[in-house]
Coordinates of C-alpha atoms and ligand atoms in Angstrom, one line a residue:
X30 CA -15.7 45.8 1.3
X31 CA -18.7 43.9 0.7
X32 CA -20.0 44.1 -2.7
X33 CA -23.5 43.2 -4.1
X34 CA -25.9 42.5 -7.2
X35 CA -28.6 45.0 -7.8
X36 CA -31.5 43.6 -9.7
X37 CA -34.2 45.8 -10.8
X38 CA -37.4 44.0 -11.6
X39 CA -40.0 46.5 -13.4
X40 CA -43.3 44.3 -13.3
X41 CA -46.4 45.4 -14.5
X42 CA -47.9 46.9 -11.2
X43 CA -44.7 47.8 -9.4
X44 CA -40.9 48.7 -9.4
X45 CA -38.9 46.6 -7.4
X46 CA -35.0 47.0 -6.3
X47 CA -33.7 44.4 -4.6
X48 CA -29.7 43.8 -3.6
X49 CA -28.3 40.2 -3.3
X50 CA -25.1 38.7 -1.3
X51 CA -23.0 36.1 -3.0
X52 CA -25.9 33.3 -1.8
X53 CA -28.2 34.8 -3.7
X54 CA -30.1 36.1 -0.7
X55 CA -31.9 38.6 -0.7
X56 CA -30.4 41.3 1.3
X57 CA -33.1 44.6 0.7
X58 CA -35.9 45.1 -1.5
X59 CA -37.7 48.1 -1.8
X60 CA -40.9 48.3 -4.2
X61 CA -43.3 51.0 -5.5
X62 CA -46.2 50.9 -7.4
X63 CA -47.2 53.2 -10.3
X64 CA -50.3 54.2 -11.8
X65 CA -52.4 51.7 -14.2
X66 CA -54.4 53.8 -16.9
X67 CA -57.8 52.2 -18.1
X68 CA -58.2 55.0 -21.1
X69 CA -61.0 52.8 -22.6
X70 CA -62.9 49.3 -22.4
X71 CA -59.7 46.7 -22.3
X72 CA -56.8 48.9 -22.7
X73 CA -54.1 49.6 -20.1
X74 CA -51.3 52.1 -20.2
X75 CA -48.5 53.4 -18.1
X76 CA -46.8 56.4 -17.9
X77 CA -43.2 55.3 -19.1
X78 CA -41.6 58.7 -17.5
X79 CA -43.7 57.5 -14.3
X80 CA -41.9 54.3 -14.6
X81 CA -38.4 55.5 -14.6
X82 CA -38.7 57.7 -11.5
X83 CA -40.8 54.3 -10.1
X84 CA -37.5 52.8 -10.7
X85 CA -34.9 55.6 -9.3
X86 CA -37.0 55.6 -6.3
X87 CA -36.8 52.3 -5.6
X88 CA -33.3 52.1 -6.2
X89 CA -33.0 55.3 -4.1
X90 CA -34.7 53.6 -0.9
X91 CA -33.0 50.6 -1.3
X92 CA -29.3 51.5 -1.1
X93 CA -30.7 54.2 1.9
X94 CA -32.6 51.5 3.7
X95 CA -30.2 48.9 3.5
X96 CA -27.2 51.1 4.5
X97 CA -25.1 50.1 1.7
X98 CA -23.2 52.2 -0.5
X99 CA -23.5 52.5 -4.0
X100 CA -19.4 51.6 -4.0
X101 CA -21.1 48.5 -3.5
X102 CA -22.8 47.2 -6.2
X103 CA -20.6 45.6 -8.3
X104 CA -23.4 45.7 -11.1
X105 CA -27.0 45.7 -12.2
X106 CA -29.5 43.1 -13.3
X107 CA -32.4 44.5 -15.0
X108 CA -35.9 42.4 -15.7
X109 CA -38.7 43.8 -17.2
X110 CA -42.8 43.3 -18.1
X111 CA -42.9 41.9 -21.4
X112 CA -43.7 43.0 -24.8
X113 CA -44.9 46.8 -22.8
X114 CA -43.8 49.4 -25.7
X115 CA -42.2 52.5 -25.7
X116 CA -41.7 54.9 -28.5
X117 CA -39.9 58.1 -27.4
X118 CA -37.7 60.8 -28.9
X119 CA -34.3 60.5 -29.0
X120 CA -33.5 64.4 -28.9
X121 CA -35.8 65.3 -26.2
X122 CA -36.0 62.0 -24.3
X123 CA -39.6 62.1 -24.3
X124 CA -42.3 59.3 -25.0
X125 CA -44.7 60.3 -27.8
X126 CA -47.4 58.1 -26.0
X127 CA -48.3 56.5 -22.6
X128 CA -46.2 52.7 -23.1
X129 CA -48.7 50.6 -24.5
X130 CA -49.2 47.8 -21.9
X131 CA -49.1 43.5 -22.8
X132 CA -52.3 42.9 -21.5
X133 CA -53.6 46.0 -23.9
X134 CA -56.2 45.1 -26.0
X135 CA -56.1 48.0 -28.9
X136 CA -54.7 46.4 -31.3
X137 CA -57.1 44.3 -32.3
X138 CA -58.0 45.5 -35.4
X139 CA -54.5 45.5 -36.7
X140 CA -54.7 42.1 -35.6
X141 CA -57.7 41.1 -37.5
X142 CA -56.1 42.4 -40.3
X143 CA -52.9 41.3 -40.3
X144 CA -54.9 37.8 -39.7
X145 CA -57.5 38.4 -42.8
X146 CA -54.2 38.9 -44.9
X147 CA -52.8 35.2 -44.3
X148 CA -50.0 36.3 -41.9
X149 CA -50.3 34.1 -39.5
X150 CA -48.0 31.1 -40.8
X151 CA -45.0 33.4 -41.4
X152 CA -45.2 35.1 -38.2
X153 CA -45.8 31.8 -36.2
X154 CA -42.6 30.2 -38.4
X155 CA -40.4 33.3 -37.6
X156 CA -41.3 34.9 -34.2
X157 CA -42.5 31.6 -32.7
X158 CA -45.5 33.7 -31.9
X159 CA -49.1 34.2 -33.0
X160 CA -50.4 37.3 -34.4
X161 CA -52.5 38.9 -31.0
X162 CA -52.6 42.5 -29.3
X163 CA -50.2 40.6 -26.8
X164 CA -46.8 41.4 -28.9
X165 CA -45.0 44.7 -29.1
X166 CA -45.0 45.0 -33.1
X167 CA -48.6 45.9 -33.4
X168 CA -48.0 48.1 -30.3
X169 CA -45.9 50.0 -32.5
X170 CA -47.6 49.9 -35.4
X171 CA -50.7 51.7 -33.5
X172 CA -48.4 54.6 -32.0
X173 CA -46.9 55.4 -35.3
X174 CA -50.4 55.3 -36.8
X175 CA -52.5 57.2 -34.4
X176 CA -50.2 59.5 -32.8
X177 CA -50.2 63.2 -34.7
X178 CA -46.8 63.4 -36.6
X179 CA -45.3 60.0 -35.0
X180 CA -44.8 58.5 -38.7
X181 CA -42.9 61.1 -40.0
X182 CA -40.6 61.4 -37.5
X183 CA -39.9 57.7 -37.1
X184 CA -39.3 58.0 -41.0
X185 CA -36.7 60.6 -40.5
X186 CA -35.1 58.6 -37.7
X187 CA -35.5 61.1 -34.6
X188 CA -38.3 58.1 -32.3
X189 CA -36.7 55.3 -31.0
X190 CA -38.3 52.0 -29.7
X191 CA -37.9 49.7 -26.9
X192 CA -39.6 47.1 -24.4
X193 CA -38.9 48.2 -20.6
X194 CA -35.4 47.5 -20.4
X195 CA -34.6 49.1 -23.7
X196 CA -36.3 52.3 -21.9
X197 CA -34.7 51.9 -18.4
X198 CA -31.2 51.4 -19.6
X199 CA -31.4 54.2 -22.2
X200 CA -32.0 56.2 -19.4
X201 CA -29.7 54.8 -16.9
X202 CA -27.0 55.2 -19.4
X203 CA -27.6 59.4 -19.8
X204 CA -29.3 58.3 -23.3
X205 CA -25.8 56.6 -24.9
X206 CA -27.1 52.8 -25.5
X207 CA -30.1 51.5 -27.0
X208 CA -30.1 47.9 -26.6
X209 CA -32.4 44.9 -25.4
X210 CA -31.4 41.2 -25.1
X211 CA -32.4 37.8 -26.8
X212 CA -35.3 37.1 -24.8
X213 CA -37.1 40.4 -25.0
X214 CA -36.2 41.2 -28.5
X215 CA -38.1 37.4 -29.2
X216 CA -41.3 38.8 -27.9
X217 CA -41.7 41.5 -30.3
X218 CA -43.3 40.0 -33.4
X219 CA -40.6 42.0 -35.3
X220 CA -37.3 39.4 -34.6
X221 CA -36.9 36.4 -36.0
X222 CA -36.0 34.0 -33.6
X223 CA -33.7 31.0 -35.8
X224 CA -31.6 33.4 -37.7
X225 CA -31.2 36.3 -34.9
X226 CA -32.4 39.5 -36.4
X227 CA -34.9 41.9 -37.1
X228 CA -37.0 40.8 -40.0
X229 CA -37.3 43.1 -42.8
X230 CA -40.4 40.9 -43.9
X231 CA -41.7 41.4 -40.7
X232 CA -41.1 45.4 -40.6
X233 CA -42.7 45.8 -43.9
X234 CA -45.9 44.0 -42.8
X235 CA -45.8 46.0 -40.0
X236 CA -44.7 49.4 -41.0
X237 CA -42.0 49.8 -38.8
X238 CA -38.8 51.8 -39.9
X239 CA -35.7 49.8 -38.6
X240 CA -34.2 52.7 -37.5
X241 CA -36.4 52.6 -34.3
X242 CA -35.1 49.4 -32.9
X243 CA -32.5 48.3 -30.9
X244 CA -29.1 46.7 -31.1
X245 CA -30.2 42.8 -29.9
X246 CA -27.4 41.5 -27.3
X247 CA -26.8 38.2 -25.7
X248 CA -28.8 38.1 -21.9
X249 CA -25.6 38.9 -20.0
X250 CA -22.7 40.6 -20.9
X251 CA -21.9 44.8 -19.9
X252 CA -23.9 46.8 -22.2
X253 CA -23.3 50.4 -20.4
X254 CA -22.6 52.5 -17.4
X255 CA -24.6 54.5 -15.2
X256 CA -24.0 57.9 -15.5
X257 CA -22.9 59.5 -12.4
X258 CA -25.9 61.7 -11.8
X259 CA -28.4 59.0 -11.7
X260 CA -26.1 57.0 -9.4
X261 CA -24.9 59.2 -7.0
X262 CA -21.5 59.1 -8.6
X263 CA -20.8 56.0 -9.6
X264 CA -20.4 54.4 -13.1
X265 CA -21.7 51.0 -12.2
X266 CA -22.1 48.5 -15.4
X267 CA -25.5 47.3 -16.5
X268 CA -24.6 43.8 -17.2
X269 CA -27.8 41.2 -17.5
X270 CA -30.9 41.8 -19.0
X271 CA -34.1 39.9 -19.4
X272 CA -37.5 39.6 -19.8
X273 CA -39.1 38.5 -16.5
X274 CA -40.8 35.2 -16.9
X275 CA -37.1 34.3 -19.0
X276 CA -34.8 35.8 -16.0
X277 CA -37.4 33.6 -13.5
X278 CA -36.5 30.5 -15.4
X279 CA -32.9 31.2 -14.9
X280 CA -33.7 32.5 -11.1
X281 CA -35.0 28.9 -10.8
X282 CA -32.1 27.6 -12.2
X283 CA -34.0 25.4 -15.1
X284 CA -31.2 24.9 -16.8
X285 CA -32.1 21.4 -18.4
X286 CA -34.1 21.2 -21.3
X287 CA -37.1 19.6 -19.7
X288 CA -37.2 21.7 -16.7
X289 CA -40.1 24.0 -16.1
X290 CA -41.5 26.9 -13.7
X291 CA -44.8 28.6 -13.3
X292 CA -44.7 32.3 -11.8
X293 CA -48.3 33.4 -10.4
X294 CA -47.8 37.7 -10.5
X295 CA -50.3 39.3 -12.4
X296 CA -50.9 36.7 -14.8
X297 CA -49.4 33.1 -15.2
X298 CA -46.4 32.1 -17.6
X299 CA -45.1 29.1 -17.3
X300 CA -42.3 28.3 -19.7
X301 CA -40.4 24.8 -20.2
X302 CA -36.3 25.2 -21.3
X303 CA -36.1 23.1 -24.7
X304 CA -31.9 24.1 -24.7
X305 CA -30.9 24.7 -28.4
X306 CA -33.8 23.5 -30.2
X307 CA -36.9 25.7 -31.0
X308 CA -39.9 23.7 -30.7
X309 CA -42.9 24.1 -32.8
X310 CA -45.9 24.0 -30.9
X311 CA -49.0 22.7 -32.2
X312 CA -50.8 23.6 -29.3
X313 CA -51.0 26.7 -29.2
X314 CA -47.4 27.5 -26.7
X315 CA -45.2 30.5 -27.7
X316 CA -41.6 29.3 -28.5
X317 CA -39.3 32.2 -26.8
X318 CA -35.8 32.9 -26.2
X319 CA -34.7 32.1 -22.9
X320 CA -31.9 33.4 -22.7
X321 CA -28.5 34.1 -24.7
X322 CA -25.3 33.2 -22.7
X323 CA -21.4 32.2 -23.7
X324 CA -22.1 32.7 -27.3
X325 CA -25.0 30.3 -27.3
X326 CA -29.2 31.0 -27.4
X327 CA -31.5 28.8 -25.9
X328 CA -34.7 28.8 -26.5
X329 CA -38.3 27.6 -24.2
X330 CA -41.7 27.1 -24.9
X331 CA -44.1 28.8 -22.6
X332 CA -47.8 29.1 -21.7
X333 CA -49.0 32.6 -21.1
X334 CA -52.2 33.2 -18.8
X335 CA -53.1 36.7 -18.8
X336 CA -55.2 36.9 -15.5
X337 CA -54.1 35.4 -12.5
X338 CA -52.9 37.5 -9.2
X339 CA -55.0 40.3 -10.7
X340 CA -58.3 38.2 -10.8
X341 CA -57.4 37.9 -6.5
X342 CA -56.8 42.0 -6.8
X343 CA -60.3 42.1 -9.0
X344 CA -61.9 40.5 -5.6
X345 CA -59.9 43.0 -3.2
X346 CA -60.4 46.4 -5.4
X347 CA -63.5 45.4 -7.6
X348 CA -65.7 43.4 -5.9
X349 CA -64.0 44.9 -1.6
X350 CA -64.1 40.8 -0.8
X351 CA -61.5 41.6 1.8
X352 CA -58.6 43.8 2.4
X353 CA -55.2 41.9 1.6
X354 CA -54.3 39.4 -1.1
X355 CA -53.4 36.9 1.5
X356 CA -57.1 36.6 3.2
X357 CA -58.6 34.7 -0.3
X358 CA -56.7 31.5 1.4
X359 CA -58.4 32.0 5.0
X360 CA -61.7 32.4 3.6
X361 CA -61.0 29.4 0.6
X362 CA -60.4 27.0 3.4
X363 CA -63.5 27.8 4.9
X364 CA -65.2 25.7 2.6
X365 CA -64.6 21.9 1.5
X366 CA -65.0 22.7 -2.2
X367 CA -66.8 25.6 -4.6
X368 CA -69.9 23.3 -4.6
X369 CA -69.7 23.7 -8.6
X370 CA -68.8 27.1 -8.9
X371 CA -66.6 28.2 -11.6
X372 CA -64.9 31.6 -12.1
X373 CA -63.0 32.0 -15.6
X374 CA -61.1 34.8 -15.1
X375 CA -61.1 36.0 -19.0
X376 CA -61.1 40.0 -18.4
X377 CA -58.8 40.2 -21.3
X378 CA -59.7 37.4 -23.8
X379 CA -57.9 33.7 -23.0
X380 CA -54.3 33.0 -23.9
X381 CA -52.9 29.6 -23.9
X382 CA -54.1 27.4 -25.0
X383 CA -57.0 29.1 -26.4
X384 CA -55.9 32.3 -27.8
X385 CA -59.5 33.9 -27.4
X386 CA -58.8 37.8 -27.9
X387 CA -62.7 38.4 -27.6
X388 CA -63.5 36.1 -24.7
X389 CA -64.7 38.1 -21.5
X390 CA -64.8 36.8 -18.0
X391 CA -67.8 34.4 -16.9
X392 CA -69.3 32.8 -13.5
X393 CA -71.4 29.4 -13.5
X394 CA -72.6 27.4 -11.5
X395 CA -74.3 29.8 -8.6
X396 CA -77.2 28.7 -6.6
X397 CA -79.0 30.4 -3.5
X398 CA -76.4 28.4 -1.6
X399 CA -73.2 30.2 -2.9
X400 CA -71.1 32.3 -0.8
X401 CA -68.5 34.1 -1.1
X402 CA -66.6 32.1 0.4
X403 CA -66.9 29.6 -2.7
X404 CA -66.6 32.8 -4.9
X405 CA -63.4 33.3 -3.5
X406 CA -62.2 29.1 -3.9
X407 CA -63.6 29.7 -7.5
X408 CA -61.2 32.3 -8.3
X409 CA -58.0 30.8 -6.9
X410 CA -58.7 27.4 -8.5
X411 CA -59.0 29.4 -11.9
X412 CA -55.3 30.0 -11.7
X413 CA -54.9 26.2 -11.0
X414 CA -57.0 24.9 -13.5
X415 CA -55.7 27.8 -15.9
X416 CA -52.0 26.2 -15.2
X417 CA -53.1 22.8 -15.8
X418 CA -54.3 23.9 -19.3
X419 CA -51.0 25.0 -20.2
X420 CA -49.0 21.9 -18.7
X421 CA -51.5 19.2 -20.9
X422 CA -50.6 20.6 -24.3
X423 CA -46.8 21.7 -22.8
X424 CA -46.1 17.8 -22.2
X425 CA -48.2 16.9 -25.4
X426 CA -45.2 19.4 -27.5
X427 CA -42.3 19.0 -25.6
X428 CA -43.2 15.1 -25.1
X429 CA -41.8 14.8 -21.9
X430 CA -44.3 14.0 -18.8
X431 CA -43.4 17.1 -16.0
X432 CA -42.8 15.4 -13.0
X433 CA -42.1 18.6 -10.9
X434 CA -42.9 22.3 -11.1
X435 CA -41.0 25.1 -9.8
X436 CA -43.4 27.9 -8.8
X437 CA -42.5 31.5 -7.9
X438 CA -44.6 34.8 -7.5
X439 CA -46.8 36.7 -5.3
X440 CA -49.3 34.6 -5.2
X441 CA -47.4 31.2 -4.3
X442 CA -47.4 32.6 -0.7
X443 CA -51.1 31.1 -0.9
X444 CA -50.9 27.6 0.5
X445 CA -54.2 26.3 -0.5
X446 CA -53.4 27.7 -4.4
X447 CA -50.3 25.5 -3.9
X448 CA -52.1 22.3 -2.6
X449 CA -54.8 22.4 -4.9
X450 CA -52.1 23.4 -7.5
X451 CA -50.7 20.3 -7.2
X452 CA -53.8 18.1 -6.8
X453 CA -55.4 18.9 -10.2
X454 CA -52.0 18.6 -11.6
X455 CA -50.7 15.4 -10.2
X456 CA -47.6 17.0 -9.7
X457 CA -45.2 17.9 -7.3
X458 CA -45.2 21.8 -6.5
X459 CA -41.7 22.9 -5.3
X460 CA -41.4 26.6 -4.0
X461 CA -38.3 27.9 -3.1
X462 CA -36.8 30.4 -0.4
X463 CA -36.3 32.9 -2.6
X464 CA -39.7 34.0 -3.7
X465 CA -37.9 36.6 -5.9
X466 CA -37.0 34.1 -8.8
X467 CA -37.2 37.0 -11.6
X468 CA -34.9 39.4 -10.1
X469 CA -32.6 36.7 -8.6
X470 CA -32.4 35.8 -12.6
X471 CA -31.6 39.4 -13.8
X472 CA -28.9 39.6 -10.7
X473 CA -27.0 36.2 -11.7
X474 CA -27.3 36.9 -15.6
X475 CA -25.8 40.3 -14.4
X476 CA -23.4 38.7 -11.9
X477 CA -22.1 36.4 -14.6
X478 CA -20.9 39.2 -16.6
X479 CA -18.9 41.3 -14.2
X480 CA -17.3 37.5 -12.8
X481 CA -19.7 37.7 -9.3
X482 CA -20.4 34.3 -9.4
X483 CA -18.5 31.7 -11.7
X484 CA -20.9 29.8 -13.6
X485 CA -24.3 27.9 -14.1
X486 CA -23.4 25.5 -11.9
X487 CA -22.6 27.5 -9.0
X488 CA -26.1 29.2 -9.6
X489 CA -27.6 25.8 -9.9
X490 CA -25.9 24.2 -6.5
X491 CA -27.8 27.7 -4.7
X492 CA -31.5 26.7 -5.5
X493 CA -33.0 25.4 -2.2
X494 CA -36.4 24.2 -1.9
X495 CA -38.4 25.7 1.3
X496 CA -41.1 23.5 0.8
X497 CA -43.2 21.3 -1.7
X498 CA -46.9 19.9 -2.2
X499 CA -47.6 16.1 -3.2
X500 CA -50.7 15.9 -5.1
X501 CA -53.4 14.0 -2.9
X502 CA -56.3 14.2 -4.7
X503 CA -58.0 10.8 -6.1
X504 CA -58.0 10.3 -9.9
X505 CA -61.9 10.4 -9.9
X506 CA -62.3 13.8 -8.6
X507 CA -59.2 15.3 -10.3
X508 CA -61.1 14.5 -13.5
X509 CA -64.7 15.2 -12.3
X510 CA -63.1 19.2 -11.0
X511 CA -61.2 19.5 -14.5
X512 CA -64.0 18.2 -16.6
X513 CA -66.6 21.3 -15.2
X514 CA -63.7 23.3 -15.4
X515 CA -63.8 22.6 -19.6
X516 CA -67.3 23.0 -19.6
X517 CA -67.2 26.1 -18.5
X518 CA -64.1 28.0 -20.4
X519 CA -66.1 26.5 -23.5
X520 CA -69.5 27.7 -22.5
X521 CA -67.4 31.5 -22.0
X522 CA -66.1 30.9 -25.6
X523 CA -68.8 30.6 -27.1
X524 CA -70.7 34.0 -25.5
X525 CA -69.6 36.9 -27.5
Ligands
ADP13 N1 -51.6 35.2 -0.6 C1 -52.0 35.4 -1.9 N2 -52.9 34.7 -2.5 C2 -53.3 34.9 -3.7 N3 -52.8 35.9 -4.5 C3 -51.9 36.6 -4.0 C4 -51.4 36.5 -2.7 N4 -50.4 37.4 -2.4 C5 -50.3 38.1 -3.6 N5 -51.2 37.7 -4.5 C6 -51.3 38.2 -5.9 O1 -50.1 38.1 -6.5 C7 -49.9 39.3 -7.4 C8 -48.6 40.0 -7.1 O2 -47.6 39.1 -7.4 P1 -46.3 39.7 -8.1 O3 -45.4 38.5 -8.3 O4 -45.8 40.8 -7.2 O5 -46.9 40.3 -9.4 P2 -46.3 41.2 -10.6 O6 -44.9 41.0 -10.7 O7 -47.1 40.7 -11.8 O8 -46.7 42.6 -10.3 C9 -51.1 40.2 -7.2 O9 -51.9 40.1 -8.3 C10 -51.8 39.6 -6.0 O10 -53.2 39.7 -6.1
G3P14 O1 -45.2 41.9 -14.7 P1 -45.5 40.5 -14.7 O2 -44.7 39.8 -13.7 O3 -47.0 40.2 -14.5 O4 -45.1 39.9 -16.1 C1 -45.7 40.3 -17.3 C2 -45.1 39.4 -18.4 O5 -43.8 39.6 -18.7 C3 -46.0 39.7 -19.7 O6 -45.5 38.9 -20.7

């Protein structure tokens, strides 16, 4: 009997499941997308109990589509959205507030205080983080603050916490294991990442009772069984867990400290392995787990762009530019260049390398002459440009010039992104076959476990390239593009 690896990706606008063979091919995916709630001016929840039927569905549709029995799967992969919270009761099972989203903005009075205080060394020294709404702990903090009796019952031990994967395998497991892995625990602001725990420093600034969190594991090992009754019977083990931009790296099979991706979903991360050594950014890149695995923890540095895909999905809902994601590279091409239009894409603030919470999106550059057609160019060279901000100070910290760039994601289907990618760059863009980088990550951390596939290296000989973009731009207009580009992020700065 065949058997296969079921990865379940849970992004931040849809569930995915998706089974893979023994190539790490994809065999079925099925995906459904759940609600986004806008409660007020630059917050975004979800509905966490939404989420987990997202994710039963999915999984649901998959096996039935596909044909293949759940006798099948030899075991389950799950990567998650980042840093989205949780808090929910452990006696009745149910969230005391919508999950609080990463790209939620209502925190930022905590964060101004917690800033104001002088906390921003320690945190940045522990965590490898910087104090912004971004990061689960002031999540928390908010929900145990502003939700009628939350406090108390935190204090008395009956609310539990966790990211995505903390939530979906508490409920995949009937409610027996609260757990999360290396990589997501290291986005919470709570977990220091050199020694390996939760920081009781950190708690205390944050008022958070350590009886909420959970048990930190390495990124691939069995943590649980399904209960039967979500699995039509079987007891399958949940065996690899991480956070999606850190299960994408290992999807990509970056392996080497050195080696880097970019994924372009909803926003843009692009993180560099560093191996065993933390590296301290001075420019203002997160130092993250990657991944723990064979009793060892390496670490990355990464570059987090908050808007990317969902600036293209701004032009298709928001501003009915056309229909389908995929038309912004028809109607890009149509044009030889923006004619010195610039669209910065800051709907909620500027992360790397600017970490401008209050920044809000901006145009320049229109004239009687602009279309939208160069409206459209605009937006997708934002992503480019955006990436290009990240990889300067990434090779200024890591000190290694990136000579390649693996690229994965929705949007990397756009050609035109990917050429001019690589032009402002001067890089070489390499996409693979697999487009699903973050689940085929979750599926080999999880295939690892339960002995699917042997090692790294067999993982590492299965990355195939399906096609790649040589930068062919000339120096002079590379720096003439980039140089408006700076202009205008600055000139958006500076209009609060
Ligand atoms: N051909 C395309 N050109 C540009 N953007 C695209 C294209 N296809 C999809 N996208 C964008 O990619 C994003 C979806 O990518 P995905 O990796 O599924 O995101 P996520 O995991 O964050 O939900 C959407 O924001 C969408 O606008
Ligand atoms: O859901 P995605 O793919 O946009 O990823 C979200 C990130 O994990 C946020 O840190």
């Amino acid at each position: 009997m065949e058997k296969f690896m079921l990865a379940i990706d849970q992004g931040t606008t849809s569930s995915r499941a998706i089974l893979f063979n023994k190539k790490g091919e994809i065999v079925h995916i099925a995906q459904k997308e759940f609600t986004q709630h806008f409660p007020k001016q630059g917050w975004v929840e979800h509905d966490a109990n939404e989420i987990w039927g997202s994710v039963l569905s999915v999984i649901a549709t998959c096996l039935a589509e596909s044909n293949i029995n759940p006798e099948q799967i030899a075991g389950i992969g799950i990567t998650n959205q980042r840093e989205t919270t949780v808090v929910w009761d452990k006696n009745t099972g149910m969230p005391v507030y919508h999950a609080i989203v990463w790209q939620s903005r209502q925190t930022e009075g905590i964060c101004q205080k917690l800033k104001t205080a002088g906390y921003e060394q320690t945190i940045r020294e522990k965590t490898g983080l910087l104090i912004d709404p971004y990061f689960s702990g002031t999540k928390v903090k908010w929900i145990l603050d502003n939700v009628e009796g939350a406090r108390e019952k935190a204090e008395k031990g009956d609310l539990l916490f966790g990211t995505i994967d903390t939530w979906l395998i508490w409920k995949l497991s009937g409610g027996k294991v609260h757990v999360t892995d290396y990589s997501n625990a290291s986005r919470t602001l709570m977990y220091n990442i050199h020694e390996l725990k939760w920081d009781d420093e950190l708690l205390d600034i944050l008022s958070v009772p350590s009886s909420m969190l959970p048990e930190v594991r390495p990124s691939s090992e069995i943590y649980g069984y399904t209960v039967d009754y979500h699995f039509f019977g079987q007891n399958i083990p949940i065996a690899g867990v991480a956070g999606d931009q850190q299960a994408a790296l290992f999807g990509q099979a970056c392996f080497q400290p050195g080696m880097v991706k970019n994924t372009y979903g909803t926003g843009c991360f692009m993180l560099m392995n560093t191996g065993e050594k933390a590296i301290q950014s001075e420019h203002g890149l997160l130092t993250t787990i990657a991944w723990g695995i064979d009793g060892r923890v390496e670490y990355a540095i990464e570059g987090s762009i908050f808007v990317a895909g969902s600036a293209i999905q701004w032009l298709r809902d928001g501003l009915r530019m056309f229909k389908h994601a995929g038309e912004s590279e028809e109607y890009a091409t149509r044009v030889e260049s923006t004619e010195g239009v610039y669209v910065v894409p800051a709907f909620v603030g500027l992360g790397t390398p600017y970490w401008d919470s209050e920044a809000r999106g901006a145009i320049f550059g229109l004239t009687r002459g602009t279309t939208k057609e160069h409206f459209i160019r605009a937006t997708l060279e934002s992503l480019a440009y955006q990436t290009k901000d990240v990889l300067n100070v990434m090779e200024k910290d890591a000190k290694i010039p990136v000579k390649s760039l693996r690229v994965d994601g929705g949007a990397v289907a756009n050609n035109f992104l990917m050429q001019f990618q690589s032009d402002i760059l001067n890089v070489a863009v390499e996409r693979p076959y697999v487009k699903e980088t973050t689940a085929l990550g979750a599926a080999y951390l999880a295939g690892l476990a339960v002995g699917y596939w042997e090692n790294q290296d067999e993982i590492a000989r299965q990355w195939n390239k399906e096609r790649d973009f040589q930068p062919s731009m000339t120096e002079e207009v590379r720096n003439e593009l980039y140089k408006g580009w700076k202009k205008a992020v600055n000139a958006t700065m500076a209009y609060k």
